[in-house]
Tab-separated table of C-alpha atoms in Angstrom:
chain	number	residue	atom	x	y	z
A	1105	UNK	CA	12.694	5.200	-6.651
A	1106	UNK	CA	16.328	4.692	-5.744
A	1107	UNK	CA	18.075	7.838	-6.848
A	1108	UNK	CA	21.350	9.611	-7.286
A	1109	UNK	CA	19.793	12.909	-8.286
A	1110	UNK	CA	21.240	15.791	-10.259
A	1111	UNK	CA	19.450	18.188	-12.566
A	1112	UNK	CA	19.326	16.816	-16.113
A	1113	UNK	CA	21.344	19.276	-18.665
A	1114	UNK	CA	8.838	25.511	17.825
A	1115	UNK	CA	8.918	21.500	17.511
A	1116	UNK	CA	11.322	20.414	20.228
A	1117	UNK	CA	10.826	23.544	22.320
A	1118	UNK	CA	7.051	22.970	22.322
A	1119	UNK	CA	7.484	19.325	23.365
A	1120	UNK	CA	9.530	20.239	26.416
A	1121	UNK	CA	7.102	22.994	27.294
A	1122	UNK	CA	4.118	20.649	27.024
A	1123	UNK	CA	5.883	17.870	28.912
A	1124	UNK	CA	6.726	20.227	31.751
A	1125	UNK	CA	3.134	21.497	31.814
A	1126	UNK	CA	1.761	17.974	31.951
A	1127	UNK	CA	4.148	17.002	34.752
A	1128	UNK	CA	3.236	20.100	36.770
A	1129	UNK	CA	-0.456	19.393	36.227
A	1130	UNK	CA	-0.141	15.768	37.333
A	1131	UNK	CA	2.118	16.565	40.265
A	1132	UNK	CA	-0.414	19.133	41.435
A	1133	UNK	CA	-3.296	16.688	40.997
A	1134	UNK	CA	-1.663	13.286	41.286
A	1135	UNK	CA	-3.078	12.041	44.589
A	1136	UNK	CA	-6.522	11.343	45.922
A	1137	UNK	CA	-6.123	14.017	48.539
A	1138	UNK	CA	-4.344	17.270	49.123
A	1139	UNK	CA	-4.233	19.743	51.986
A	1140	UNK	CA	-7.472	21.121	53.289
A	1141	UNK	CA	-9.666	21.441	56.320
A	1142	UNK	CA	-12.147	18.693	55.486
A	1143	UNK	CA	-12.048	15.113	56.613
A	1144	UNK	CA	-11.064	12.037	54.688
A	1145	UNK	CA	-14.623	11.555	53.382
A	1146	UNK	CA	-14.552	15.031	51.767
A	1147	UNK	CA	-12.275	13.784	48.975
A	1148	UNK	CA	-14.099	13.086	45.666
A	1149	UNK	CA	-14.417	9.462	44.624
A	1150	UNK	CA	-15.491	7.393	41.618
A	1151	UNK	CA	-14.095	9.720	38.931
A	1152	UNK	CA	-15.367	8.657	35.494
A	1153	UNK	CA	-14.526	10.270	32.126
A	1154	UNK	CA	-16.829	9.515	29.204
A	1155	UNK	CA	-16.451	10.925	25.714
A	1156	UNK	CA	-18.259	10.830	22.376
A	1157	UNK	CA	-16.421	11.675	19.165
A	1158	UNK	CA	-18.945	13.327	16.868
A	1159	UNK	CA	-19.728	11.298	13.752
A	1160	UNK	CA	-18.324	7.998	14.978
A	1161	UNK	CA	-19.501	5.023	12.911
A	1162	UNK	CA	-18.233	1.526	12.224
A	1163	UNK	CA	-16.418	2.831	9.139
A	1164	UNK	CA	-15.269	6.040	10.873
A	1165	UNK	CA	-14.277	4.899	14.375
A	1166	UNK	CA	-12.433	8.154	15.106
A	1167	UNK	CA	-15.189	10.523	14.040
A	1168	UNK	CA	-16.466	12.326	10.963
A	1169	UNK	CA	-13.483	14.663	10.637
A	1170	UNK	CA	-15.031	17.632	12.460
A	1171	UNK	CA	-12.724	17.043	15.434
A	1172	UNK	CA	-15.553	17.721	17.895
A	1173	UNK	CA	-15.561	15.584	21.040
A	1174	UNK	CA	-18.251	15.793	23.729
A	1175	UNK	CA	-17.109	14.973	27.254
A	1176	UNK	CA	-19.079	13.948	30.331
A	1177	UNK	CA	-17.078	13.817	33.555
A	1178	UNK	CA	-18.610	12.695	36.833
A	1179	UNK	CA	-17.514	11.939	40.384
A	1180	UNK	CA	-19.030	11.657	43.830
A	1181	UNK	CA	-18.624	14.419	46.405
A	1182	UNK	CA	-17.375	16.950	43.824
A	1183	UNK	CA	-17.762	20.711	43.381
A	1184	UNK	CA	-15.671	21.340	40.240
A	1185	UNK	CA	-13.463	19.778	37.585
A	1186	UNK	CA	-10.238	20.778	35.902
A	1187	UNK	CA	-9.352	19.281	32.513
A	1188	UNK	CA	-6.072	19.583	30.607
A	1189	UNK	CA	-6.133	18.927	26.834
A	1190	UNK	CA	-2.760	19.702	25.302
A	1191	UNK	CA	-2.017	23.220	26.530
A	1192	UNK	CA	-5.707	24.060	27.021
A	1193	UNK	CA	-7.116	24.042	30.565
A	1194	UNK	CA	-10.887	23.777	30.993
A	1195	UNK	CA	-12.619	24.512	34.302
A	1196	UNK	CA	-16.123	23.133	34.764
A	1197	UNK	CA	-18.664	22.823	37.560
A	1198	UNK	CA	-20.897	20.406	35.633
A	1199	UNK	CA	-18.344	18.136	33.952
A	1200	UNK	CA	-20.187	18.541	30.654
A	1201	UNK	CA	-18.195	20.246	27.888
A	1202	UNK	CA	-17.026	19.953	24.288
A	1203	UNK	CA	-13.624	20.389	22.704
A	1204	UNK	CA	-12.693	20.757	19.038
A	1205	UNK	CA	-9.399	19.205	17.962
A	1206	UNK	CA	-7.754	20.892	14.986
A	1207	UNK	CA	-4.621	18.912	14.084
A	1208	UNK	CA	-5.227	17.299	10.699
A	1209	UNK	CA	-5.231	13.543	10.347
A	1210	UNK	CA	-5.727	10.814	12.935
A	1211	UNK	CA	-4.006	11.633	16.214
A	1212	UNK	CA	-4.072	10.359	19.796
A	1213	UNK	CA	-4.340	12.687	22.771
A	1214	UNK	CA	-4.016	12.187	26.536
A	1215	UNK	CA	-6.745	13.972	28.489
A	1216	UNK	CA	-5.938	14.777	32.151
A	1217	UNK	CA	-8.900	15.243	34.518
A	1218	UNK	CA	-9.135	16.223	38.187
A	1219	UNK	CA	-12.253	16.373	40.363
A	1220	UNK	CA	-12.224	18.806	43.301
A	1221	UNK	CA	-14.056	19.327	46.553
A	1222	UNK	CA	-12.416	22.433	47.931
A	1223	UNK	CA	-8.732	21.583	48.041
A	1224	UNK	CA	-9.329	17.829	48.058
A	1225	UNK	CA	-9.146	16.086	44.684
A	1226	UNK	CA	-8.638	12.921	42.690
A	1227	UNK	CA	-7.141	12.673	39.183
A	1228	UNK	CA	-7.110	10.375	36.178
A	1229	UNK	CA	-6.183	10.417	32.511
A	1230	UNK	CA	-7.592	8.986	29.301
A	1231	UNK	CA	-6.235	8.526	25.789
A	1232	UNK	CA	-8.546	9.210	22.846
A	1233	UNK	CA	-7.936	9.057	19.108
A	1234	UNK	CA	-9.596	11.665	16.896
A	1235	UNK	CA	-9.749	12.124	13.140
A	1236	UNK	CA	-9.733	15.682	11.751
A	1237	UNK	CA	-10.399	16.121	8.063
A	1238	UNK	CA	-7.607	17.900	6.260
A	1239	UNK	CA	-7.807	20.944	4.018
A	1240	UNK	CA	-7.071	20.416	0.339
A	1241	UNK	CA	-3.808	22.215	-0.391
A	1242	UNK	CA	-3.163	21.168	-3.993
A	1243	UNK	CA	-4.578	18.731	-6.526
A	1244	UNK	CA	-4.615	17.644	-10.127
A	1245	UNK	CA	-7.699	15.796	-11.370
A	1246	UNK	CA	-6.236	15.262	-14.872
A	1247	UNK	CA	-9.565	16.181	-16.467
A	1248	UNK	CA	-8.316	18.361	-19.342
A	1249	UNK	CA	-7.093	16.442	-22.375
A	1250	UNK	CA	-3.658	17.245	-23.749
A	1251	UNK	CA	-0.314	17.865	-22.095
A	1252	UNK	CA	-0.127	17.870	-18.283
A	1253	UNK	CA	-1.005	21.268	-16.785
A	1254	UNK	CA	2.165	23.379	-17.264
A	1255	UNK	CA	1.348	25.423	-14.156
A	1256	UNK	CA	1.743	22.251	-12.115
A	1257	UNK	CA	4.166	19.993	-13.995
A	1258	UNK	CA	7.374	20.145	-15.983
A	1259	UNK	CA	9.449	17.427	-17.641
A	1260	UNK	CA	12.828	15.898	-16.984
A	1261	UNK	CA	14.472	14.704	-20.174
A	1262	UNK	CA	17.266	12.177	-20.627
A	1263	UNK	CA	18.525	8.608	-20.369
A	1264	UNK	CA	19.929	6.321	-17.695
A	1265	UNK	CA	17.618	7.218	-14.832
A	1266	UNK	CA	20.121	9.499	-13.083
A	1267	UNK	CA	22.275	6.765	-11.596
A	1268	UNK	CA	19.798	3.876	-11.730
A	1269	UNK	CA	21.064	2.274	-14.980
A	1270	UNK	CA	17.607	2.315	-16.552
A	1271	UNK	CA	17.196	1.615	-20.267
A	1272	UNK	CA	14.540	4.181	-21.217
A	1273	UNK	CA	14.920	7.737	-22.521
A	1274	UNK	CA	12.552	10.237	-20.875
A	1275	UNK	CA	10.826	12.633	-23.281
A	1276	UNK	CA	8.094	15.274	-23.180
A	1277	UNK	CA	6.368	13.908	-26.290
A	1278	UNK	CA	2.614	13.234	-26.212
A	1279	UNK	CA	3.421	9.672	-27.248
A	1280	UNK	CA	4.988	9.233	-23.797
A	1281	UNK	CA	2.903	11.505	-21.565
A	1282	UNK	CA	-0.628	12.780	-22.106
A	1283	UNK	CA	-3.863	13.537	-20.243
A	1284	UNK	CA	-6.647	11.655	-21.931
A	1285	UNK	CA	-10.109	10.535	-20.871
A	1286	UNK	CA	-9.773	11.878	-17.326
A	1287	UNK	CA	-6.434	10.242	-16.521
A	1288	UNK	CA	-2.747	11.013	-16.853
A	1289	UNK	CA	-1.020	8.380	-19.008
A	1290	UNK	CA	2.723	7.789	-18.892
A	1291	UNK	CA	3.448	5.455	-21.779
A	1292	UNK	CA	6.534	3.257	-21.872
A	1293	UNK	CA	7.309	2.335	-25.507
A	1294	UNK	CA	9.799	-0.045	-27.052
A	1295	UNK	CA	11.524	2.040	-29.722
A	1296	UNK	CA	15.015	3.220	-30.583
A	1297	UNK	CA	15.335	6.859	-29.542
A	1298	UNK	CA	18.502	8.897	-28.942
A	1299	UNK	CA	20.504	5.751	-28.341
A	1300	UNK	CA	18.010	4.087	-25.986
A	1301	UNK	CA	15.736	1.141	-26.774
A	1302	UNK	CA	12.723	2.418	-24.812
A	1303	UNK	CA	11.055	5.778	-24.209
A	1304	UNK	CA	8.932	6.991	-21.309
A	1305	UNK	CA	8.270	10.174	-19.296
A	1306	UNK	CA	9.090	11.708	-15.950
A	1307	UNK	CA	7.092	14.724	-14.769
A	1308	UNK	CA	7.814	16.830	-11.677
A	1309	UNK	CA	6.341	19.664	-9.618
A	1310	UNK	CA	9.800	21.107	-8.963
A	1311	UNK	CA	9.677	24.929	-8.614
A	1312	UNK	CA	5.872	24.756	-8.916
A	1313	UNK	CA	4.627	23.011	-5.778
A	1314	UNK	CA	6.246	21.591	-2.643
A	1315	UNK	CA	4.848	20.009	0.487
A	1316	UNK	CA	6.062	19.804	4.070
A	1317	UNK	CA	3.837	17.472	6.097
A	1318	UNK	CA	0.324	16.435	5.159
A	1319	UNK	CA	-1.510	13.605	3.443
A	1320	UNK	CA	-1.148	12.633	-0.200
A	1321	UNK	CA	-3.686	10.453	-2.041
A	1322	UNK	CA	-2.889	9.196	-5.549
A	1323	UNK	CA	-5.314	6.923	-7.415
A	1324	UNK	CA	-3.464	4.938	-10.057
A	1325	UNK	CA	-3.358	1.804	-12.192
A	1326	UNK	CA	0.086	0.331	-12.830
A	1327	UNK	CA	1.779	-1.125	-15.911
A	1328	UNK	CA	2.542	-4.830	-16.323
A	1329	UNK	CA	5.562	-6.539	-17.845
A	1330	UNK	CA	9.013	-7.668	-16.774
A	1331	UNK	CA	11.306	-4.701	-16.212
A	1332	UNK	CA	8.579	-2.080	-15.736
A	1333	UNK	CA	9.210	0.156	-12.723
A	1334	UNK	CA	6.488	2.776	-12.114
A	1335	UNK	CA	6.990	5.196	-9.239
A	1336	UNK	CA	4.982	7.919	-7.507
A	1337	UNK	CA	7.406	9.675	-5.191
A	1338	UNK	CA	8.823	12.822	-3.609
A	1339	UNK	CA	12.287	14.357	-3.407
A	1340	UNK	CA	13.693	16.931	-0.994
A	1341	UNK	CA	13.495	20.315	-2.719
A	1342	UNK	CA	16.956	21.247	-1.449
A	1343	UNK	CA	18.650	18.430	-3.406
A	1344	UNK	CA	20.867	20.875	-5.342
A	1345	UNK	CA	22.599	22.070	-2.161
A	1346	UNK	CA	22.002	18.944	-0.081
A	1347	UNK	CA	22.857	16.062	-2.403
A	1348	UNK	CA	20.875	12.829	-2.328
A	1349	UNK	CA	20.395	10.965	-0.045
A	1350	UNK	CA	20.907	13.827	2.425
A	1351	UNK	CA	17.949	15.686	0.882
A	1352	UNK	CA	15.673	12.710	1.536
A	1353	UNK	CA	13.303	10.741	-0.662
A	1354	UNK	CA	9.760	9.523	0.028
A	1355	UNK	CA	8.566	6.760	-2.314
A	1356	UNK	CA	4.789	6.754	-1.962
A	1357	UNK	CA	4.438	3.824	-4.362
A	1358	UNK	CA	6.846	1.663	-6.327
A	1359	UNK	CA	6.103	-1.548	-8.207
A	1360	UNK	CA	8.234	-3.800	-10.369
A	1361	UNK	CA	6.765	-5.985	-13.085
A	1362	UNK	CA	9.135	-8.782	-12.145
A	1363	UNK	CA	7.469	-9.016	-8.701
A	1364	UNK	CA	3.832	-8.562	-9.600
A	1365	UNK	CA	1.383	-7.009	-7.114
A	1366	UNK	CA	3.973	-6.187	-4.421
A	1367	UNK	CA	3.711	-2.500	-3.504
A	1368	UNK	CA	6.720	-0.803	-1.915
A	1369	UNK	CA	6.687	2.288	0.319
A	1370	UNK	CA	10.219	3.486	1.043
A	1371	UNK	CA	12.307	6.244	2.577
A	1372	UNK	CA	15.864	7.098	1.541
A	1373	UNK	CA	18.160	9.145	3.773
A	1374	UNK	CA	21.780	9.015	4.947
A	1375	UNK	CA	22.680	5.476	5.959
A	1376	UNK	CA	19.464	4.180	4.431
A	1377	UNK	CA	19.705	4.633	0.683
A	1378	UNK	CA	19.828	2.371	-2.338
A	1379	UNK	CA	19.041	-1.195	-1.296
A	1380	UNK	CA	19.188	-0.233	2.399
A	1381	UNK	CA	16.155	2.039	2.482
A	1382	UNK	CA	13.615	2.052	5.301
A	1383	UNK	CA	10.640	0.411	3.632
A	1384	UNK	CA	7.560	-1.747	3.879
A	1385	UNK	CA	5.665	-3.838	1.353
A	1386	UNK	CA	2.159	-5.153	0.883
A	1387	UNK	CA	0.602	-7.525	-1.649
A	1388	UNK	CA	-2.380	-5.981	-3.443
A	1389	UNK	CA	-4.132	-8.098	-6.094
A	1390	UNK	CA	-4.785	-6.663	-9.542
A	1391	UNK	CA	-2.669	-3.507	-9.328
A	1392	UNK	CA	-2.098	-3.684	-13.113
A	1393	UNK	CA	-5.788	-4.105	-14.006
A	1394	UNK	CA	-7.557	-1.981	-11.389
A	1395	UNK	CA	-7.111	1.471	-9.866
A	1396	UNK	CA	-5.993	1.605	-6.239
A	1397	UNK	CA	-5.428	4.486	-3.820
A	1398	UNK	CA	-1.787	4.985	-2.789
A	1399	UNK	CA	-1.301	7.334	0.148
A	1400	UNK	CA	1.220	8.723	2.572
A	1401	UNK	CA	0.467	10.578	5.809
A	1402	UNK	CA	3.487	12.622	6.846
A	1403	UNK	CA	4.109	14.535	10.060
A	1404	UNK	CA	7.058	15.559	12.204
A	1405	UNK	CA	6.693	12.333	14.188
A	1406	UNK	CA	5.585	9.634	11.733
A	1407	UNK	CA	5.325	8.792	8.030
A	1408	UNK	CA	2.596	6.251	7.293
A	1409	UNK	CA	2.088	4.410	4.014
A	1410	UNK	CA	-1.337	3.184	2.873
A	1411	UNK	CA	-3.011	1.299	0.058
A	1412	UNK	CA	-6.781	1.768	-0.201
A	1413	UNK	CA	-6.757	3.541	3.193
A	1414	UNK	CA	-5.137	0.603	4.997
A	1415	UNK	CA	-1.776	1.398	6.606
A	1416	UNK	CA	0.965	-1.149	5.924
A	1417	UNK	CA	4.138	0.629	7.048
A	1418	UNK	CA	4.873	3.277	9.689
A	1419	UNK	CA	8.200	5.088	10.029
A	1420	UNK	CA	9.165	7.177	13.059
A	1421	UNK	CA	10.293	10.618	11.912
A	1422	UNK	CA	12.525	12.873	14.019
A	1423	UNK	CA	14.186	16.287	13.891
A	1424	UNK	CA	17.534	14.837	12.797
A	1425	UNK	CA	16.133	13.388	9.567
A	1426	UNK	CA	15.611	15.178	6.224
A	1427	UNK	CA	11.841	14.566	6.324
A	1428	UNK	CA	11.153	17.936	7.926
A	1429	UNK	CA	11.689	20.082	4.829
A	1430	UNK	CA	9.670	20.758	1.658
A	1431	UNK	CA	9.522	18.010	-0.986
A	1432	UNK	CA	8.273	18.030	-4.600
A	1433	UNK	CA	6.505	15.274	-6.560
A	1434	UNK	CA	7.853	13.041	-9.315
A	1435	UNK	CA	5.793	10.629	-11.433
A	1436	UNK	CA	7.648	8.328	-13.828
A	1437	UNK	CA	7.701	4.895	-15.386
A	1438	UNK	CA	11.172	3.408	-15.793
A	1439	UNK	CA	12.313	0.234	-17.544
A	1440	UNK	CA	14.943	-2.098	-16.084
A	1441	UNK	CA	17.673	-0.593	-13.962
A	1442	UNK	CA	18.865	-1.354	-10.453
A	1443	UNK	CA	15.369	-2.019	-9.107
A	1444	UNK	CA	13.343	-2.777	-12.239
A	1445	UNK	CA	15.548	-5.752	-13.058
A	1446	UNK	CA	15.546	-7.904	-16.160
A	1447	UNK	CA	13.679	-6.508	-19.149
A	1448	UNK	CA	11.252	-8.816	-20.935
A	1449	UNK	CA	11.882	-8.202	-24.666
A	1450	UNK	CA	8.258	-9.098	-25.373
A	1451	UNK	CA	7.114	-5.880	-23.641
A	1452	UNK	CA	6.502	-3.386	-26.438
A	1453	UNK	CA	4.251	-0.945	-24.531
A	1454	UNK	CA	3.078	-0.388	-20.975
A	1455	UNK	CA	1.148	2.439	-19.335
A	1456	UNK	CA	0.840	3.900	-15.863
A	1457	UNK	CA	-2.486	5.733	-15.434
A	1458	UNK	CA	-3.122	8.291	-12.690
A	1459	UNK	CA	-6.707	9.330	-12.013
A	1460	UNK	CA	-5.854	12.110	-9.548
A	1461	UNK	CA	-3.493	13.398	-6.901
A	1462	UNK	CA	-4.949	15.104	-3.821
A	1463	UNK	CA	-2.711	16.821	-1.283
A	1464	UNK	CA	-4.006	17.823	2.141
A	1465	UNK	CA	-2.524	19.935	4.915
C-alpha cells in the first residue's frame, strides 16, 4: 500500500564478537597439525561430520520444528573433539552429541569441528539449515460474529486514501466491515457517502499490538473487479515522529483487480517509496475465488515474502533501514487511486475475506 501517512482527524556488537570468536577458533585449529611431541602419523585423519535433524521428512526437509540436531563426528587416530556452534563450544571424547537450536524460523548455521590427538589436530566446517517452530505471539481467528474485536482493532475513517487519490470513503459501519461466519469481511460498496462514490473499511492494530521481527501468516480471499486494491500490510509505529517513508512500510500482500492474480510483496523506505519500492511479485491462480496463505518472515537480516509457504521475494535487511522497529497491522480494501488504477463502473460490490492472522515470534 503506497502511503503518505498522517493520522486521520547487541546486533552489530554481537556479530563482531562472533566473527572474532570464529576466526580465533579456526586460526587455532586451521591446519592438519600443530606443535607436539608425536610424529607425523599421530595427526588425526579422515574427519567426517554427520548430522540428523530430528523430524526431517520430504515435506519438512529442515526438521519438525523442535530444533534438535543429532551429530556423529568421527576421525582416525583421535582422542577428543572440539565443536563450535555459534558461541557454544562442545568438548567430546566420543563425537556423539546433540544440540538444540532455538532461533525461530529457518536458519543456516556453520558448525566448526576439530579432531585432536594430544596437540595434533585437523579441522573442518559444515553448514546446516534448521527449522525451529515459532511461538504464537498474537492472533485473531475472526470466529465471533459482529464487529472486529475492539481489543485488537480500531478504525481509520475518511476519504482519499491518505495521499493515494483513492475514491472510497472508509467507515466503521457493519455494512463495510464485519466478522461473519468465521471470517472478517471488508466490503467495498458503490454508494454515494460523504462526497465519495464508494465506501469501504480500514482497520488497524495501532496502539493495540505491534511486532518487531517474526513470522506473519494471513489466510485471505481477495476481491475481484477493476479498480479494487486490497492490502494486508504493516506500518512503522513511529510514523508520527518519523514521517513516511522514513518509518517504513511492509506490504505483506497487495493485489489490484486490473492485474488479476498478481500478488505483490513490497517494502517502502527512504529512496524506495511510491513506485520505486523494493518489491517482488508472483502469479497465483484463483486468488479471488479461493483462500491463500500470505506470509512474511522478518528478521534483522532478511524479510521474506511467501504465498502458500513458497517464498517468492527476499529482501536483505540491515541496521540502517527502518525495518528494525515495531510495526502495526493495517487491513483495507481501496478503490482506484495511484495503484488501484481505473475503476470499472460495473463494480457495485466487492469483498476481501480474512480467515485468520497468526503472528509468531
